[in-house]
XYZ file of C-alpha atoms in Angstrom:
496
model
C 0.000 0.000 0.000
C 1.297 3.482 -0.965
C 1.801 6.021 2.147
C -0.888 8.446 2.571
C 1.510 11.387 1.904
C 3.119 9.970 -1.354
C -0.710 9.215 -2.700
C -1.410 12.728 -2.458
C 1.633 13.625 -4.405
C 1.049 11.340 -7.092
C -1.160 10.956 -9.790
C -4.802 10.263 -8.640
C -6.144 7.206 -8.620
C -9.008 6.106 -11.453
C -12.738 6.041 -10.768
C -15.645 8.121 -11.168
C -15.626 11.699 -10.910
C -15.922 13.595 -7.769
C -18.954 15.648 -6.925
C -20.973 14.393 -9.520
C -24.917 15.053 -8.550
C -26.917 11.468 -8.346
C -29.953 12.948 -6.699
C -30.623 16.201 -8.693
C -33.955 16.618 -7.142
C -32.755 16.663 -3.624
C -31.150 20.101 -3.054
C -29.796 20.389 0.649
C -28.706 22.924 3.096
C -26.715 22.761 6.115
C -27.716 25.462 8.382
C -23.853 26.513 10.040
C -25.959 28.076 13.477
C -24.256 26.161 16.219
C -22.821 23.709 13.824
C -19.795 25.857 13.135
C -18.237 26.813 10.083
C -15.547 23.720 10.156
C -17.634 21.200 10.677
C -20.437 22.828 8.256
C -17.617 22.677 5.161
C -16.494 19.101 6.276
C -19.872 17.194 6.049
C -20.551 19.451 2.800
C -17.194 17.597 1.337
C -18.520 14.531 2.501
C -22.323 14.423 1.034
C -20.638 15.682 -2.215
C -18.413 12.910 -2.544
C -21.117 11.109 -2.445
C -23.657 12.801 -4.985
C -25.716 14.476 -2.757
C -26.706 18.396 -4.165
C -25.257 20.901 -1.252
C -26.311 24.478 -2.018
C -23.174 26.441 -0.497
C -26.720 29.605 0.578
C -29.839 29.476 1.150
C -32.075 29.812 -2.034
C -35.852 28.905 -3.258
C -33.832 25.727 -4.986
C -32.680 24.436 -1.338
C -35.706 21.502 -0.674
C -34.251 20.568 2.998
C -32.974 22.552 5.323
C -30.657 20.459 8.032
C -30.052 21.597 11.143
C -27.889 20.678 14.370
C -28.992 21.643 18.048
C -31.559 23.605 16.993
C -34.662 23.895 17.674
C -38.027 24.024 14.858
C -39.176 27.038 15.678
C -35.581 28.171 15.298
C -34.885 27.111 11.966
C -38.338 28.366 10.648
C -37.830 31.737 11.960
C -34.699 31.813 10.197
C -36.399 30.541 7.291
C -38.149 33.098 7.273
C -36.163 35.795 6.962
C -34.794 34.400 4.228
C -38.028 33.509 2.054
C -38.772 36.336 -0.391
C -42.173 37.662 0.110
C -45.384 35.802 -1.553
C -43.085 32.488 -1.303
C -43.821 31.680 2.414
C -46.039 28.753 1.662
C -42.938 26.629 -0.785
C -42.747 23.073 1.539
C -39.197 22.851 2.702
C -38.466 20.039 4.669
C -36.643 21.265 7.879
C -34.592 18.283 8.696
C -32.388 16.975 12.005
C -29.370 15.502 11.687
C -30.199 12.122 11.964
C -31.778 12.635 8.421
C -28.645 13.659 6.879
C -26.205 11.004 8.872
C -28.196 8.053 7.903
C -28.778 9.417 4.197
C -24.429 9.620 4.026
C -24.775 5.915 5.476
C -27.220 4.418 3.167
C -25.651 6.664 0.033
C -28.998 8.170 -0.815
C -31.612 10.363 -0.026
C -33.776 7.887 3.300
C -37.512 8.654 3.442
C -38.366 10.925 5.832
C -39.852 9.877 8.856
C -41.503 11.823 11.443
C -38.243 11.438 14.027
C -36.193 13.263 10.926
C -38.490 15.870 11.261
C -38.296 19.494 13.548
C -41.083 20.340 15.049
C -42.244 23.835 15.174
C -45.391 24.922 16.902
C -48.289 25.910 15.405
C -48.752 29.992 15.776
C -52.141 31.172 16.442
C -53.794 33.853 18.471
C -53.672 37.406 18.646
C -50.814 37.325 20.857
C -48.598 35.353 17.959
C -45.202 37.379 17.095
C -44.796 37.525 13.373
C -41.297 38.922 13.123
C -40.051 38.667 9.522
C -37.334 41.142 9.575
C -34.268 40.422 6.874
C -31.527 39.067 7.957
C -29.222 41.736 6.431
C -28.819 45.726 7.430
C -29.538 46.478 3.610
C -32.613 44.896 3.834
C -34.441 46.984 6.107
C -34.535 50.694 7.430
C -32.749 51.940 10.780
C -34.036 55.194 11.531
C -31.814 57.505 13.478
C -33.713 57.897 16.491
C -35.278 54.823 17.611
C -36.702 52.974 20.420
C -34.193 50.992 21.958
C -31.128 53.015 22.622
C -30.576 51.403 26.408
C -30.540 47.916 24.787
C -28.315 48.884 21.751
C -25.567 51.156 23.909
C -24.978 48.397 25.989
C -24.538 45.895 22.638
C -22.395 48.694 21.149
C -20.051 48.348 24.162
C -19.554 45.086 23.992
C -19.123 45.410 20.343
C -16.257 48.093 20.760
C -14.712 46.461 23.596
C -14.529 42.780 21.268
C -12.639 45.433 18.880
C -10.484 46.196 21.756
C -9.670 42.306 21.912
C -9.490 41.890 18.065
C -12.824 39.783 17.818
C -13.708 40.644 15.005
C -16.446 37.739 15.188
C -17.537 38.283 18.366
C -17.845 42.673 17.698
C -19.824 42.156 14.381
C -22.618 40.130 15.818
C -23.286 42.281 18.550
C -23.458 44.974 15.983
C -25.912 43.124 13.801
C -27.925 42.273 17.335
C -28.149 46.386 17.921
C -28.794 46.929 14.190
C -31.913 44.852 14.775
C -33.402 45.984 17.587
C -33.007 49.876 16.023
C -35.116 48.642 12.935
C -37.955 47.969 15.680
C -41.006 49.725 15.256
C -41.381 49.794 19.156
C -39.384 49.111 22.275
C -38.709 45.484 23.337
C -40.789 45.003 27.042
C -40.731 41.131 27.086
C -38.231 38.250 25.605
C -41.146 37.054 23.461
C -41.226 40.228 21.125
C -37.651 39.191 19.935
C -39.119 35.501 18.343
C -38.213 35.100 14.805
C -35.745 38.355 14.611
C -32.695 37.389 13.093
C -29.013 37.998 14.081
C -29.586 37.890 17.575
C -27.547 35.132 19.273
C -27.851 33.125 22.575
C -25.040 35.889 24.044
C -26.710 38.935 23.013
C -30.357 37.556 24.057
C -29.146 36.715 27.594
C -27.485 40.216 27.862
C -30.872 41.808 26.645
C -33.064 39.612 29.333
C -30.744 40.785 32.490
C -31.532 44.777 31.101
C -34.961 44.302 30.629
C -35.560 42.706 34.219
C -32.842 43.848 36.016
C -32.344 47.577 34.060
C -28.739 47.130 33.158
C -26.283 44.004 32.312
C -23.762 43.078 34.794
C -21.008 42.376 31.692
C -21.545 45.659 30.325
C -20.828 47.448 33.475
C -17.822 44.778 34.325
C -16.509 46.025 30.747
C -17.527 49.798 31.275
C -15.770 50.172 34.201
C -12.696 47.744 33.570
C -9.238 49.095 32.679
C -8.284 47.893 29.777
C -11.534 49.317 28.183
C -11.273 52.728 29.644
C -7.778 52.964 28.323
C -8.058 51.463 25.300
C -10.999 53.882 24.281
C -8.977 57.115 25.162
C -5.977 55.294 23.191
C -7.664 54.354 20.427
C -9.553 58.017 20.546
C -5.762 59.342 19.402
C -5.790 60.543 15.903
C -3.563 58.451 13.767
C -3.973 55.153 16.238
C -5.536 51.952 15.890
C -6.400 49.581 17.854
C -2.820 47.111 17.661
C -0.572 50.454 18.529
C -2.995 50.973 21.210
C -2.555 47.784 22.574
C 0.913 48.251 22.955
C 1.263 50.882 24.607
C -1.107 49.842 26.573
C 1.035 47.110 27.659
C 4.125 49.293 28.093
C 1.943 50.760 30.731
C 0.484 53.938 28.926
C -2.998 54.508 29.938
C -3.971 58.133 28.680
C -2.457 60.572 25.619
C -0.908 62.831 28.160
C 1.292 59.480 29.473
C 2.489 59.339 25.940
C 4.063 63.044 26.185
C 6.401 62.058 28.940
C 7.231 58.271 27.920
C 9.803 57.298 25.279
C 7.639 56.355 23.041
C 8.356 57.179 19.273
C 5.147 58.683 17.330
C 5.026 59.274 13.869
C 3.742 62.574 12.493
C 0.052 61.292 12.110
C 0.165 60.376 16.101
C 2.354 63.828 17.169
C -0.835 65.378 16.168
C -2.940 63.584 17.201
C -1.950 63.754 20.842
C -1.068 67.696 20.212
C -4.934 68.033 19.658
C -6.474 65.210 21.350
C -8.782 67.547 23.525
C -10.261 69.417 20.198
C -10.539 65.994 18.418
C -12.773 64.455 21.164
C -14.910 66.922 21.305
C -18.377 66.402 18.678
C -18.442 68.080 15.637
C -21.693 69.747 15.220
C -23.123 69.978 12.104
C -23.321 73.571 11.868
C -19.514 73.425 12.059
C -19.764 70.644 9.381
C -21.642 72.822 6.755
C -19.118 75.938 7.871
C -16.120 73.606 6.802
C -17.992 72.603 3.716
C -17.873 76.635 2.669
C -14.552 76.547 3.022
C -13.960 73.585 1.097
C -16.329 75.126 -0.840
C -14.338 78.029 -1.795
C -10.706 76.199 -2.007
C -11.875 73.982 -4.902
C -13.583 76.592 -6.851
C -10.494 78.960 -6.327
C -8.199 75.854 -8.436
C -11.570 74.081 -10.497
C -15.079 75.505 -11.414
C -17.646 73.679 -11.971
C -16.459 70.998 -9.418
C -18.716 69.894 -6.772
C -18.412 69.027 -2.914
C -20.570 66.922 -1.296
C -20.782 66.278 2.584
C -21.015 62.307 3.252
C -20.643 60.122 6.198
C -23.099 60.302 9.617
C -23.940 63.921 8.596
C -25.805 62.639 5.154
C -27.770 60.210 7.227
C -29.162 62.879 9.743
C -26.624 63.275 12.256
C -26.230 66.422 14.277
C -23.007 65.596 15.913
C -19.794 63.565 14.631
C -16.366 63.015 15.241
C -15.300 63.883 11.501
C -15.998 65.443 8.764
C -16.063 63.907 5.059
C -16.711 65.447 1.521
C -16.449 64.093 -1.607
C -14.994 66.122 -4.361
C -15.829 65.606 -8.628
C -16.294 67.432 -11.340
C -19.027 66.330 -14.168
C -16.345 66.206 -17.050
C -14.737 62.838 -16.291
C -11.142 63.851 -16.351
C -11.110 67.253 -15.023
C -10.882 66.543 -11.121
C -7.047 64.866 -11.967
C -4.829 66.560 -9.456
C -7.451 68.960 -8.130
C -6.133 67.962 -4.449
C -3.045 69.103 -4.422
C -4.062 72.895 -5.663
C -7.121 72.732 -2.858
C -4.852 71.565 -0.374
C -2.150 74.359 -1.254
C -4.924 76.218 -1.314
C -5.887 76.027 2.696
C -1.827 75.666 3.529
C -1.299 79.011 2.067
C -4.638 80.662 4.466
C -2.667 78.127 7.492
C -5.716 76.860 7.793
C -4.806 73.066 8.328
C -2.945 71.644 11.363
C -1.678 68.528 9.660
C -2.853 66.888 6.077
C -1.424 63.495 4.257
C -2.717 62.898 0.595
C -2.955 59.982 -1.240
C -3.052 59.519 -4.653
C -5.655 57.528 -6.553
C -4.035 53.704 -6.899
C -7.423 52.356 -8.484
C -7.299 50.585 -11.942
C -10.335 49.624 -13.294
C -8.576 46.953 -15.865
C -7.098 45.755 -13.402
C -9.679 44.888 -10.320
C -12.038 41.792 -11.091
C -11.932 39.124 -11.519
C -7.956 39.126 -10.974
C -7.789 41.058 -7.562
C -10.241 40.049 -4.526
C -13.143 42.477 -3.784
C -11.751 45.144 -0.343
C -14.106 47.375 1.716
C -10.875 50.181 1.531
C -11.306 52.247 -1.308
C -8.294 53.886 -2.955
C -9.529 57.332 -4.056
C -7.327 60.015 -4.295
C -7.967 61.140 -0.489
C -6.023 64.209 2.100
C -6.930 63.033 5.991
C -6.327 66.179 7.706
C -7.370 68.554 10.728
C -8.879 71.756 10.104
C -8.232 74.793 11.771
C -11.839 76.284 12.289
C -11.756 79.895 13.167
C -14.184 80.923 16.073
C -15.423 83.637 14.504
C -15.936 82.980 10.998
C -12.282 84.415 9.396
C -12.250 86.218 6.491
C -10.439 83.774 4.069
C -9.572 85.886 0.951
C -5.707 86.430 2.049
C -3.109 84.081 3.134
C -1.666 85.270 6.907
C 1.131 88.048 6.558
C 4.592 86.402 7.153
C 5.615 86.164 11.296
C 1.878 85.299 12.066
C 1.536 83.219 14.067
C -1.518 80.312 13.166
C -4.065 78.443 15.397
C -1.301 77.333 18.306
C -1.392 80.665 19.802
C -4.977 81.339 19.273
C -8.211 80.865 21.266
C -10.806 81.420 18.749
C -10.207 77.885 16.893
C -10.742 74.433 16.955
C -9.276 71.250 15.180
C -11.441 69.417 13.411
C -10.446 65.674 11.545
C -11.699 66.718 7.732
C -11.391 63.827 5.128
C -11.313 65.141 1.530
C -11.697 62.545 -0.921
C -11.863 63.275 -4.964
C -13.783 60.796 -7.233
C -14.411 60.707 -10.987
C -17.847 61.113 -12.189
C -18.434 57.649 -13.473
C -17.336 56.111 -9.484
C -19.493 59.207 -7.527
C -22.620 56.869 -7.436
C -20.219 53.952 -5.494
C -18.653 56.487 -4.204
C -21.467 58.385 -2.319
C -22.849 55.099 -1.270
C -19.986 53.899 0.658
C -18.839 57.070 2.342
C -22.320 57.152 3.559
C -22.031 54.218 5.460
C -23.610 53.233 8.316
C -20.181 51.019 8.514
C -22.730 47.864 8.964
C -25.203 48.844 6.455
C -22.056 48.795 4.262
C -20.254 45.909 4.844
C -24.099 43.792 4.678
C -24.472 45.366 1.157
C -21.121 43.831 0.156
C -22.145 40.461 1.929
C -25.875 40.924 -0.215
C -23.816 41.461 -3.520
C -21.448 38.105 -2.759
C -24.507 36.451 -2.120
C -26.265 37.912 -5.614
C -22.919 36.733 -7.409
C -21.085 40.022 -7.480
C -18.658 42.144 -6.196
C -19.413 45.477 -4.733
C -16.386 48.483 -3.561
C -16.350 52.261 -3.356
C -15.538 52.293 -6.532
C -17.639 50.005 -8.816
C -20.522 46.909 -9.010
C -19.185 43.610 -10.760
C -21.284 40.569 -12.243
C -18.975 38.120 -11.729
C -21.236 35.839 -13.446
C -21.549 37.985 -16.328
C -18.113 39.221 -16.275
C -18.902 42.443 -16.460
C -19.160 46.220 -14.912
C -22.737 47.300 -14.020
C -22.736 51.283 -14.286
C -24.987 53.531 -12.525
C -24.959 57.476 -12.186
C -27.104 57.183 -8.487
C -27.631 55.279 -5.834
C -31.155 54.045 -6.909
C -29.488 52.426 -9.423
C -26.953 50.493 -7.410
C -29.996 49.108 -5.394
C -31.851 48.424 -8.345
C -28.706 45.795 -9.810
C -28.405 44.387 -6.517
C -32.024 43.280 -6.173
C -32.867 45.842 -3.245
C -35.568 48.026 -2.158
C -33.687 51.569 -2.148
C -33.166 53.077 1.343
C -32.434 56.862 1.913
C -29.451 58.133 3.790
C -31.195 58.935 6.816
C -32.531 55.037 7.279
C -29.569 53.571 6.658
C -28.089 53.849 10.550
C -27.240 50.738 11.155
């Protein structure tokens, strides 16, 4: 007998062809809830060596659903969320796993029997909950203000505090939780208002019980009051600092920006700044300031382009009176024409020592060169300055750069520093362009996992069919819904 390792290194062995489908008609599903993702991809392997159908999503093809450790009315509310409307009544079989481990045994599809089956009680009555929320941020519409901000801050925390640990994971679905309880048309009073909603685990639900009988969550005030959170979130509040750098110093024993001024610790220019200005930077932005930066920008880029327009993005565009930053997008309707418009705007403000610190980067995006060959990233690379403003309390006359031996905003009272993110797009990418900078940061990153799902690839910068092989254009945002399948949802609902 040949080793195992020298098999796999050698040519393979003659027989039939793997994955081929023998059972066309049977299309299954392996729900990955408390299966896990491992053991979900393993026993897909193993029914397709055997020519069983796996469908890698869920999709009106799929004809069982099979599920491990969970309960009927589990999987159907699930279901649920995932059934497009007017299809509710297609017969799915929802399926334990004794179903599926005695169909891999026998090497076909075994009739299904009543112990294969999950049972899911029968909803009648008034009093029956009828969630049927989607299961995705894109799919529905977060107001601004809604009803359930003391369940969703204490979610949030936990959510920043898992990006304090690098948990990704764990950060994301308390997000999605808090996502779905702002989509609520009324606050939550009892558990049973939360049946059938999706995205919210065993973890979140258990945090959400001990606030609604108790008022608040022991874990969230262990974690709001805990150390490592409290200096983590005044690290991490540093301009020009992420969450890794923060860690580190945070090990080296540096709890607060002013520590770093007295340590030996070596910031780069970015970070000098940002602890120069920290007290400015953590204070809101309002969004009168907001639109008073946006006449400045305003003026800079018709001083060096006209015609070119500004457009205010980001929290602000979806309603926001307060932020921490402040983001425009720059273009100009000839496609072409906004080419190294940054660097003159930029000058521009230098020369009236209006900006504190800028970096620019220039545009690295190749269209020719993106999909298929490159992988799909939620970073966009538009020609982009980060910078902080200088904002002059009162409104400064801006027609004359300052006479030489002025002194700029150091010395003075009447300013503050505000983080300002200028970012110039061509025409044909504004649409994508506008729709990401919107955000919310979840709504975003759901509409990219919505377009993987529909077969295609969505940035910043452009919508690909990778089916079709091919660029889908639009010149608005309606029209990016429209190719991805979606109801369109204005700026202001998209808070997620």
């Amino acid at each position: 007998m040949i080793p195992a390792k020298r098999r796999k290194l050698g040519a393979p062995a003659a027989g039939p062809v793997a994955d081929v489908i023998r059972f066309p008609h049977v299309a299954v599903f392996l729900l990955e809830k408390r299966m896990g993702a491992s053991r979900r991809a393993f026993l897909t392997g193993l029914a397709r060596s055997k020519g069983f159908r796996l469908e890698d999503s869920y999709s009106p093809a799929v004809t069982h659903v099979v599920s491990e450790k969970n309960s009927g009315d589990e999987v159907q509310a699930w279901l649920e969320t995932q059934t497009p409307a007017g299809d509710a009544d297609r017969s799915v079989h929802l399926l334990n796993m004794t179903w599926f481990t005695e169909s891999m045994a026998a090497g076909h599809p075994v009739k299904i029997e009543s112990r294969h089956r999950l049972q899911v009680k029968a909803k009648s009555g008034p009093s029956a909950v009828t969630n049927t929320m989607g299961a995705y941020a894109c799919q529905r519409k977060t107001p601004l203000e809604h009803h359930n901000a003391v369940l969703t801050d204490a979610l949030l925390l936990l959510a920043e505090n898992a990006d304090f640990c690098t948990n990704e994971g764990r950060s994301v679905a308390f997000k999605r939780a808090a996502s779905v309880l702002k989509a609520l048309p009324g606050p939550v009073r009892r558990m049973e208002e939360l049946q059938g909603l999706p995205c919210l685990g065993e973890h979140c639900q258990r945090v959400i019980k001990e606030i609604l009988e108790h008022g608040a969550s022991s874990e969230v005030e262990m974690t709001r009051h805990s150390e490592h959170y409290q200096a983590m979130k005044a690290l991490t509040g540093i301009f020009g600092v992420g969450v890794k750098t923060a860690e580190q110093w945070h090990r080296a024993g540096i709890r607060h920006p002013a520590d770093l001024v007295s340590s030996e610790h070596k910031l780069n220019r970015a970070q000098r700044a940002g602890v120069e200005y920290y007290e400015h930077l953590r204070v809101p932005v309002t969004k009168a300031e907001a639109d008073r930066i946006g006449e400045i920008v305003k003026r800079a880029v018709d001083a060096v382009l006209l015609g070119a327009e500004i457009t205010l993005t980001g929290g602000f565009r979806r309603g926001k009176q307060t932020g921490h930053d402040v983001d425009f997008l720059i273009t100009h309707p000839d496609e072409g024409r906004e080419e190294g418009l940054l660097p003159k705007v930029v000058s521009w403000l230098e020369a009236r020592d209006l900006l504190l610190y800028q970096k620019t980067n220039k545009n690295s995006y190749l269209e020719a060169k993106e999909w298929p060959a490159r992988p799909p990233s939620n970073m966009d690379r538009f020609e982009r300055c980060f910078s902080i403003f200088k904002l002059q309390r009162p409104w400064a006359a801006l027609e004359e750069p300052p006479q030489s031996g002025e002194r700029g905003a150091a010395e003075t009272p009447g300013w503050k520093a505000v983080r300002v993110d200028l970012v110039v797009t061509p025409v044909s990418q504004f649409a994508f362009a506008l729709l990401g900078w919107t955000g919310s940061q979840l709504f975003e990153r759901d509409l990219r996992r919505w377009a993987g799902q529909k077969g295609m690839s969505l940035s910043s910068h452009a919508l690909y069919d990778c089916e079709q092989k091919r660029y889908l254009r639009a010149t608005s945002e309606e029209e990016i819904f429209a190719h991805l399948g979606l109801e369109y949802i204005p700026p202001g609902e998209r808070n997620a």
